[in-house]
CSV table of C-alpha atoms and ligand atoms in Angstrom, one decimal:
chain,number,residue,atom,x,y,z
A,1,MET,CA,0.7,21.1,-3.0
A,2,TYR,CA,1.3,17.6,-4.0
A,3,GLN,CA,3.4,17.5,-7.2
A,4,SER,CA,1.7,14.6,-9.0
A,5,ILE,CA,2.7,13.8,-12.6
A,6,PHE,CA,-0.9,12.9,-13.3
A,7,LYS,CA,-3.5,15.2,-14.9
A,8,PRO,CA,-5.3,17.6,-12.6
A,9,GLY,CA,-8.9,16.5,-12.0
A,10,LEU,CA,-8.1,12.9,-13.0
A,11,PHE,CA,-10.3,11.5,-10.2
A,12,GLU,CA,-12.9,14.3,-10.0
A,13,GLY,CA,-16.2,12.9,-8.8
A,14,ARG,CA,-14.8,9.6,-7.7
A,15,ALA,CA,-14.7,8.2,-4.2
A,16,ILE,CA,-11.6,6.1,-3.3
A,17,VAL,CA,-11.1,4.2,-0.1
A,18,VAL,CA,-7.5,4.1,1.2
A,19,THR,CA,-6.9,1.7,4.2
A,20,GLY,CA,-3.9,2.4,6.4
A,21,GLY,CA,-4.4,6.0,5.3
A,22,GLY,CA,-3.1,7.5,8.6
A,23,SER,CA,0.6,7.1,7.9
A,24,GLY,CA,3.3,6.1,5.4
A,25,ILE,CA,2.5,5.0,1.9
A,26,GLY,CA,-1.3,5.2,2.6
A,27,ARG,CA,-1.1,8.8,3.8
A,28,CYS,CA,1.0,9.8,0.8
A,29,THR,CA,-1.3,8.0,-1.6
A,30,ALA,CA,-4.3,9.7,0.0
A,31,HIS,CA,-2.7,13.1,-0.6
A,32,GLU,CA,-2.0,12.3,-4.3
A,33,LEU,CA,-5.5,11.0,-5.0
A,34,ALA,CA,-7.1,14.0,-3.2
A,35,ALA,CA,-4.8,16.4,-5.1
A,36,LEU,CA,-6.2,14.8,-8.3
A,37,GLY,CA,-9.8,15.5,-7.3
A,38,ALA,CA,-10.8,12.2,-5.6
A,39,ARG,CA,-12.9,12.2,-2.4
A,40,VAL,CA,-10.7,10.1,-0.3
A,41,LEU,CA,-12.1,7.8,2.4
A,42,LEU,CA,-9.4,7.1,4.9
A,43,VAL,CA,-9.7,3.9,6.9
A,44,GLY,CA,-7.5,2.9,9.8
A,45,ARG,CA,-7.6,1.9,13.5
A,46,ASP,CA,-6.3,5.1,15.0
A,47,SER,CA,-8.8,7.9,14.5
A,48,ALA,CA,-6.4,10.6,15.7
A,49,LYS,CA,-4.0,9.7,12.9
A,50,LEU,CA,-6.9,9.7,10.4
A,51,ASP,CA,-8.1,13.1,11.7
A,52,ALA,CA,-4.6,14.5,11.2
A,53,VAL,CA,-4.4,13.3,7.6
A,54,ARG,CA,-7.9,14.5,6.9
A,55,ALA,CA,-6.9,18.0,8.1
A,56,GLU,CA,-3.7,18.0,6.1
A,57,ILE,CA,-5.7,17.1,3.0
A,58,ALA,CA,-8.3,19.7,3.7
A,59,GLY,CA,-5.5,22.3,4.2
A,60,ALA,CA,-4.2,21.4,0.8
A,61,GLY,CA,-7.7,22.0,-0.7
A,62,GLY,CA,-8.7,18.3,-1.0
A,63,ALA,CA,-11.6,16.3,0.3
A,64,ALA,CA,-11.1,13.4,2.7
A,65,HIS,CA,-13.1,11.7,5.5
A,66,GLY,CA,-11.8,9.4,8.2
A,67,TYR,CA,-13.3,6.0,9.2
A,68,SER,CA,-12.0,4.2,12.2
A,69,CYS,CA,-12.3,0.4,11.8
A,70,ASN,CA,-10.6,-2.8,12.7
A,71,ILE,CA,-10.3,-4.5,9.3
A,72,ARG,CA,-9.8,-7.9,10.9
A,73,SER,CA,-13.5,-8.0,11.8
A,74,GLU,CA,-15.9,-9.1,9.1
A,75,GLU,CA,-18.9,-7.4,10.7
A,76,ALA,CA,-17.0,-4.2,11.2
A,77,VAL,CA,-15.9,-4.1,7.5
A,78,ARG,CA,-19.4,-4.9,6.3
A,79,GLU,CA,-20.8,-2.0,8.4
A,80,LEU,CA,-17.9,0.3,7.4
A,81,VAL,CA,-18.6,-0.2,3.6
A,82,ALA,CA,-22.4,0.2,4.1
A,83,GLN,CA,-21.7,3.5,6.0
A,84,MET,CA,-19.3,4.8,3.3
A,85,VAL,CA,-21.8,3.9,0.5
A,86,ALA,CA,-24.6,5.6,2.3
A,87,ALA,CA,-22.6,8.7,2.8
A,88,HIS,CA,-20.7,9.0,-0.5
A,89,GLY,CA,-22.6,6.9,-3.1
A,90,PRO,CA,-20.7,4.6,-5.4
A,91,LEU,CA,-17.1,3.6,-4.4
A,92,HIS,CA,-14.9,3.8,-7.5
A,93,GLY,CA,-11.6,2.7,-6.0
A,94,LEU,CA,-10.0,0.8,-3.2
A,95,VAL,CA,-6.4,0.9,-2.1
A,96,ASN,CA,-5.9,-2.1,0.3
A,97,ASN,CA,-2.9,-0.8,2.1
A,98,ALA,CA,-3.4,-1.3,5.8
A,99,GLY,CA,-0.9,-3.7,7.2
A,100,GLY,CA,1.4,-4.5,10.1
A,101,GLN,CA,4.0,-7.0,11.2
A,102,PHE,CA,6.8,-7.5,13.7
A,103,PRO,CA,10.2,-8.9,13.0
A,104,ALA,CA,10.8,-12.5,14.2
A,105,PRO,CA,12.3,-15.7,12.8
A,106,LEU,CA,9.7,-18.4,11.9
A,107,ARG,CA,10.7,-20.6,14.8
A,108,GLU,CA,9.7,-17.9,17.3
A,109,ILE,CA,6.4,-16.9,15.8
A,110,SER,CA,3.4,-18.1,17.9
A,111,GLN,CA,0.1,-19.1,16.2
A,112,LYS,CA,-1.4,-15.9,17.7
A,113,GLY,CA,1.3,-13.7,16.2
A,114,TRP,CA,1.1,-15.5,12.9
A,115,GLU,CA,-2.7,-15.2,12.7
A,116,ALA,CA,-2.7,-11.5,13.7
A,117,VAL,CA,-0.3,-10.7,10.8
A,118,VAL,CA,-2.2,-12.8,8.3
A,119,GLN,CA,-5.5,-11.3,9.4
A,120,THR,CA,-4.3,-7.8,9.0
A,121,ASN,CA,-2.2,-8.2,5.8
A,122,LEU,CA,-4.4,-10.6,3.9
A,123,THR,CA,-7.8,-11.4,5.4
A,124,GLY,CA,-8.6,-7.7,6.1
A,125,GLY,CA,-7.8,-6.8,2.5
A,126,PHE,CA,-10.0,-9.7,1.2
A,127,LEU,CA,-12.9,-8.5,3.4
A,128,LEU,CA,-12.6,-4.9,2.2
A,129,ALA,CA,-12.4,-5.9,-1.5
A,130,ARG,CA,-15.3,-8.3,-1.2
A,131,GLU,CA,-17.5,-5.8,0.6
A,132,CYS,CA,-16.7,-3.0,-1.9
A,133,LEU,CA,-17.5,-5.4,-4.7
A,134,ASN,CA,-20.8,-6.7,-3.2
A,135,GLN,CA,-22.0,-3.4,-1.8
A,136,SER,CA,-21.0,-1.1,-4.7
A,137,MET,CA,-18.6,-1.9,-7.5
A,138,ALA,CA,-20.5,-4.9,-8.9
A,139,GLU,CA,-23.1,-2.3,-10.1
A,140,HIS,CA,-20.8,0.1,-11.8
A,141,GLY,CA,-17.2,-1.2,-12.0
A,142,GLY,CA,-14.2,0.1,-10.2
A,143,ALA,CA,-10.5,-0.4,-9.6
A,144,ILE,CA,-8.8,-2.2,-6.6
A,145,VAL,CA,-5.1,-2.0,-5.8
A,146,ASN,CA,-3.7,-4.4,-3.2
A,147,ILE,CA,-0.5,-3.5,-1.5
A,148,ALA,CA,1.9,-6.5,-1.3
A,149,ALA,CA,5.6,-6.4,-0.6
A,150,ASP,CA,8.9,-7.5,-1.9
A,151,MET,CA,8.6,-11.1,-0.6
A,152,PHE,CA,10.0,-12.5,-3.9
A,153,GLY,CA,12.5,-15.3,-3.1
A,154,SER,CA,12.0,-15.0,0.6
A,155,MET,CA,11.2,-12.6,3.4
A,156,PRO,CA,13.6,-13.6,6.3
A,157,ASN,CA,12.4,-12.5,9.8
A,158,MET,CA,9.1,-11.6,8.3
A,159,GLY,CA,7.8,-15.0,7.3
A,160,HIS,CA,4.2,-14.3,8.4
A,161,SER,CA,4.1,-11.1,6.5
A,162,GLY,CA,5.7,-12.7,3.4
A,163,ALA,CA,3.2,-15.5,3.4
A,164,ALA,CA,0.3,-13.0,3.7
A,165,ARG,CA,1.7,-10.6,1.0
A,166,ALA,CA,2.3,-13.5,-1.4
A,167,GLY,CA,-1.4,-14.4,-0.6
A,168,MET,CA,-2.3,-10.9,-1.6
A,169,VAL,CA,-0.8,-11.5,-5.0
A,170,SER,CA,-2.8,-14.7,-5.5
A,171,LEU,CA,-6.0,-13.0,-4.2
A,172,THR,CA,-5.3,-10.2,-6.8
A,173,GLU,CA,-5.1,-12.7,-9.6
A,174,THR,CA,-8.2,-14.6,-8.7
A,175,ALA,CA,-10.3,-11.5,-8.0
A,176,ALA,CA,-9.1,-10.0,-11.4
A,177,PHE,CA,-10.5,-13.1,-13.1
A,178,GLU,CA,-13.8,-13.4,-11.2
A,179,TRP,CA,-14.6,-9.6,-11.1
A,180,ALA,CA,-13.7,-8.7,-14.7
A,181,GLN,CA,-17.4,-9.4,-15.5
A,182,TYR,CA,-18.4,-6.5,-13.3
A,183,GLY,CA,-15.8,-4.1,-14.9
A,184,VAL,CA,-13.7,-4.2,-11.7
A,185,ARG,CA,-10.0,-4.3,-12.3
A,186,VAL,CA,-7.8,-5.8,-9.5
A,187,ASN,CA,-4.0,-5.2,-9.4
A,188,ALA,CA,-1.2,-5.2,-6.8
A,189,VAL,CA,1.7,-3.0,-6.1
A,190,ALA,CA,4.7,-4.6,-4.4
A,191,PRO,CA,7.0,-2.0,-2.7
A,192,GLY,CA,10.6,-2.8,-1.9
A,193,TYR,CA,12.7,-0.8,0.6
A,194,ILE,CA,10.8,2.5,0.9
A,195,ALA,CA,11.9,5.4,3.1
A,196,SER,CA,8.7,5.6,4.9
A,197,SER,CA,7.5,6.2,8.5
A,198,GLY,CA,6.8,2.4,8.6
A,199,MET,CA,10.6,1.9,9.0
A,200,ASP,CA,10.5,3.6,12.4
A,201,GLN,CA,8.2,0.8,13.7
A,202,TYR,CA,11.1,-1.7,13.8
A,203,PRO,CA,13.2,-2.2,16.9
A,204,PRO,CA,16.3,0.0,17.3
A,205,GLN,CA,18.6,-3.1,16.9
A,206,MET,CA,17.5,-3.3,13.3
A,207,ARG,CA,18.8,0.2,12.6
A,208,ASP,CA,22.2,-0.9,11.1
A,209,THR,CA,20.5,-3.6,9.0
A,210,ILE,CA,18.0,-1.2,7.6
A,211,ARG,CA,20.6,1.5,6.8
A,212,VAL,CA,22.6,-0.8,4.5
A,213,PHE,CA,19.5,-2.1,2.5
A,214,PRO,CA,20.4,0.1,-0.5
A,215,ARG,CA,23.6,-2.0,-1.1
A,216,THR,CA,21.4,-4.9,-2.1
A,217,VAL,CA,19.4,-2.8,-4.6
A,218,PRO,CA,20.6,-2.4,-8.3
A,219,LEU,CA,19.4,1.3,-8.2
A,220,HIS,CA,21.4,1.6,-4.9
A,221,ARG,CA,18.9,3.6,-2.9
A,222,PHE,CA,15.6,3.5,-1.0
A,223,GLY,CA,12.4,4.3,-2.8
A,224,THR,CA,10.2,7.2,-1.9
A,225,GLU,CA,6.6,7.0,-0.7
A,226,SER,CA,5.5,9.0,-3.8
A,227,GLU,CA,7.2,6.5,-6.1
A,228,VAL,CA,4.8,3.9,-4.7
A,229,ALA,CA,1.8,6.3,-4.7
A,230,ALA,CA,2.4,7.1,-8.4
A,231,ALA,CA,2.2,3.3,-9.3
A,232,ILE,CA,-1.0,3.0,-7.3
A,233,THR,CA,-2.4,6.1,-8.9
A,234,PHE,CA,-1.6,4.8,-12.4
A,235,LEU,CA,-3.3,1.4,-11.7
A,236,LEU,CA,-6.4,3.2,-10.4
A,237,SER,CA,-6.6,5.5,-13.4
A,238,ASP,CA,-8.3,4.9,-16.7
A,239,ALA,CA,-4.9,4.7,-18.4
A,240,ALA,CA,-4.7,1.2,-16.8
A,241,ALA,CA,-8.1,0.2,-18.3
A,242,PHE,CA,-6.6,-3.0,-19.8
A,243,ILE,CA,-4.5,-4.0,-16.8
A,244,THR,CA,-5.9,-6.4,-14.4
A,245,GLY,CA,-4.4,-9.3,-12.4
A,246,SER,CA,-0.9,-7.6,-12.5
A,247,THR,CA,1.6,-7.0,-9.7
A,248,LEU,CA,3.7,-3.9,-10.3
A,249,ARG,CA,7.0,-4.1,-8.4
A,250,VAL,CA,8.4,-0.8,-7.1
A,251,ASP,CA,11.7,-1.9,-5.7
A,252,GLY,CA,14.7,-0.6,-7.7
A,253,GLY,CA,15.3,-4.1,-9.1
A,254,ARG,CA,16.0,-5.8,-5.8
A,255,PRO,CA,14.5,-9.3,-6.8
A,256,ASN,CA,16.7,-9.3,-9.9
A,257,VAL,CA,20.0,-9.4,-8.0
A,258,ARG,CA,22.0,-12.6,-8.6
A,259,PRO,CA,24.2,-13.5,-5.6
A,260,GLY,CA,27.9,-13.4,-6.7
A,261,MET,CA,27.3,-11.1,-9.7
A,262,PRO,CA,29.0,-7.7,-9.3
A,263,MET,CA,26.5,-4.9,-9.0
A,264,PRO,CA,28.1,-1.5,-9.9
A,265,ALA,CA,26.3,1.6,-8.6
A,266,PRO,CA,24.5,3.7,-11.2
A,267,ARG,CA,27.1,6.0,-13.0
A,268,GLN,CA,25.0,9.1,-13.4
A,269,ALA,CA,23.4,9.8,-10.1
A,270,GLY,CA,20.8,12.2,-11.7
A,271,ALA,CA,19.5,9.5,-14.0
A,272,THR,CA,18.2,7.4,-11.1
A,273,ALA,CA,17.4,10.3,-8.7
A,274,PRO,CA,14.3,9.7,-6.6
A,275,PHE,CA,11.0,11.1,-7.6
A,276,ASN,CA,9.4,12.9,-4.6
A,277,GLY,CA,6.1,14.6,-5.2
A,278,PHE,CA,4.9,14.6,-1.6
A,279,HIS,CA,5.1,18.1,-0.1
A,280,LEU,CA,5.0,16.6,3.5
A,281,ALA,CA,7.5,13.8,3.0
A,282,ALA,CA,9.8,13.3,6.0
A,283,THR,CA,13.0,11.2,6.3
A,284,PRO,CA,12.3,8.3,8.7
A,285,ARG,CA,14.3,8.7,11.9
A,286,VAL,CA,16.1,5.5,11.3
A,287,LEU,CA,17.7,7.0,8.2
A,288,GLU,CA,18.6,10.3,9.7
A,289,GLY,CA,22.2,11.3,10.3
A,290,GLY,CA,25.4,9.7,9.1
B,301,ADE,N1,-3.8,-1.0,10.2
B,301,ADE,C1,-3.0,-1.9,10.8
B,301,ADE,N2,-3.8,-2.9,11.4
B,301,ADE,C2,-5.1,-2.5,11.1
B,301,ADE,C3,-6.4,-3.1,11.5
B,301,ADE,N3,-6.5,-4.2,12.1
B,301,ADE,N4,-7.5,-2.4,11.1
B,301,ADE,C4,-7.3,-1.2,10.4
B,301,ADE,N5,-6.2,-0.7,10.0
B,301,ADE,C5,-5.1,-1.3,10.4
């Protein structure tokens, strides 16, 4: 079973949509929410992956349903949300996690490549949030968590994604203001370097770069998927009832590094040991071995 630090039954009777629920942080979050009693509505493009996660969650005693949808399509998102409301009633939460990008320096990114990433990482999230609000949450309130990224300062070789994720932070702030009147809270989580299956999507020549990322992090390690899921879970929960418009960084302090300042490794390894509550967590291939 998932080892959540949150109270059993926290989300009993609530339906929570998780986009990008077929892998990585989305899959881990879906498991945690289901372990806490939520009915999880998994959204993604690849129905085989959604099916696999749905079966994993069912095997652990939770409730999940898969919905295949291209979140870049306004019409598809409108229909998806209508279908979910018809089948499950009020939607209480949305985790806008689906995303994708490819490494490239700005000068080599075509308009098509740029727009594909912005549509997936920003526009799709906007469409999901707007439809969940208009078709359900405006009537009864809810909580939305948008997944951004550690694009603070810059995001070299990921300029399209950095621009889209920074847009997610601004979208979060505006939606928090406009939707407070409906009792809908909107926050963001910005993960840094997380040991997640997403790391295996990058080309093999990035292996050496990825493996030394922890040297640039004050806590000197990668984060775990469940450390991100815990932040999302908290923001969805009633304990965060007075938090809206915030971006919670989960990055071991990476944006606080000052170039040229010595950065000693933490002295007591145990004090900064990773939290890993996900019973199915696996080391990404890129980090395996010495
Ligand atoms: N995950 C990555 N890209 C996606 C898309 N276009 N639609 C749904 N899930 C996705």
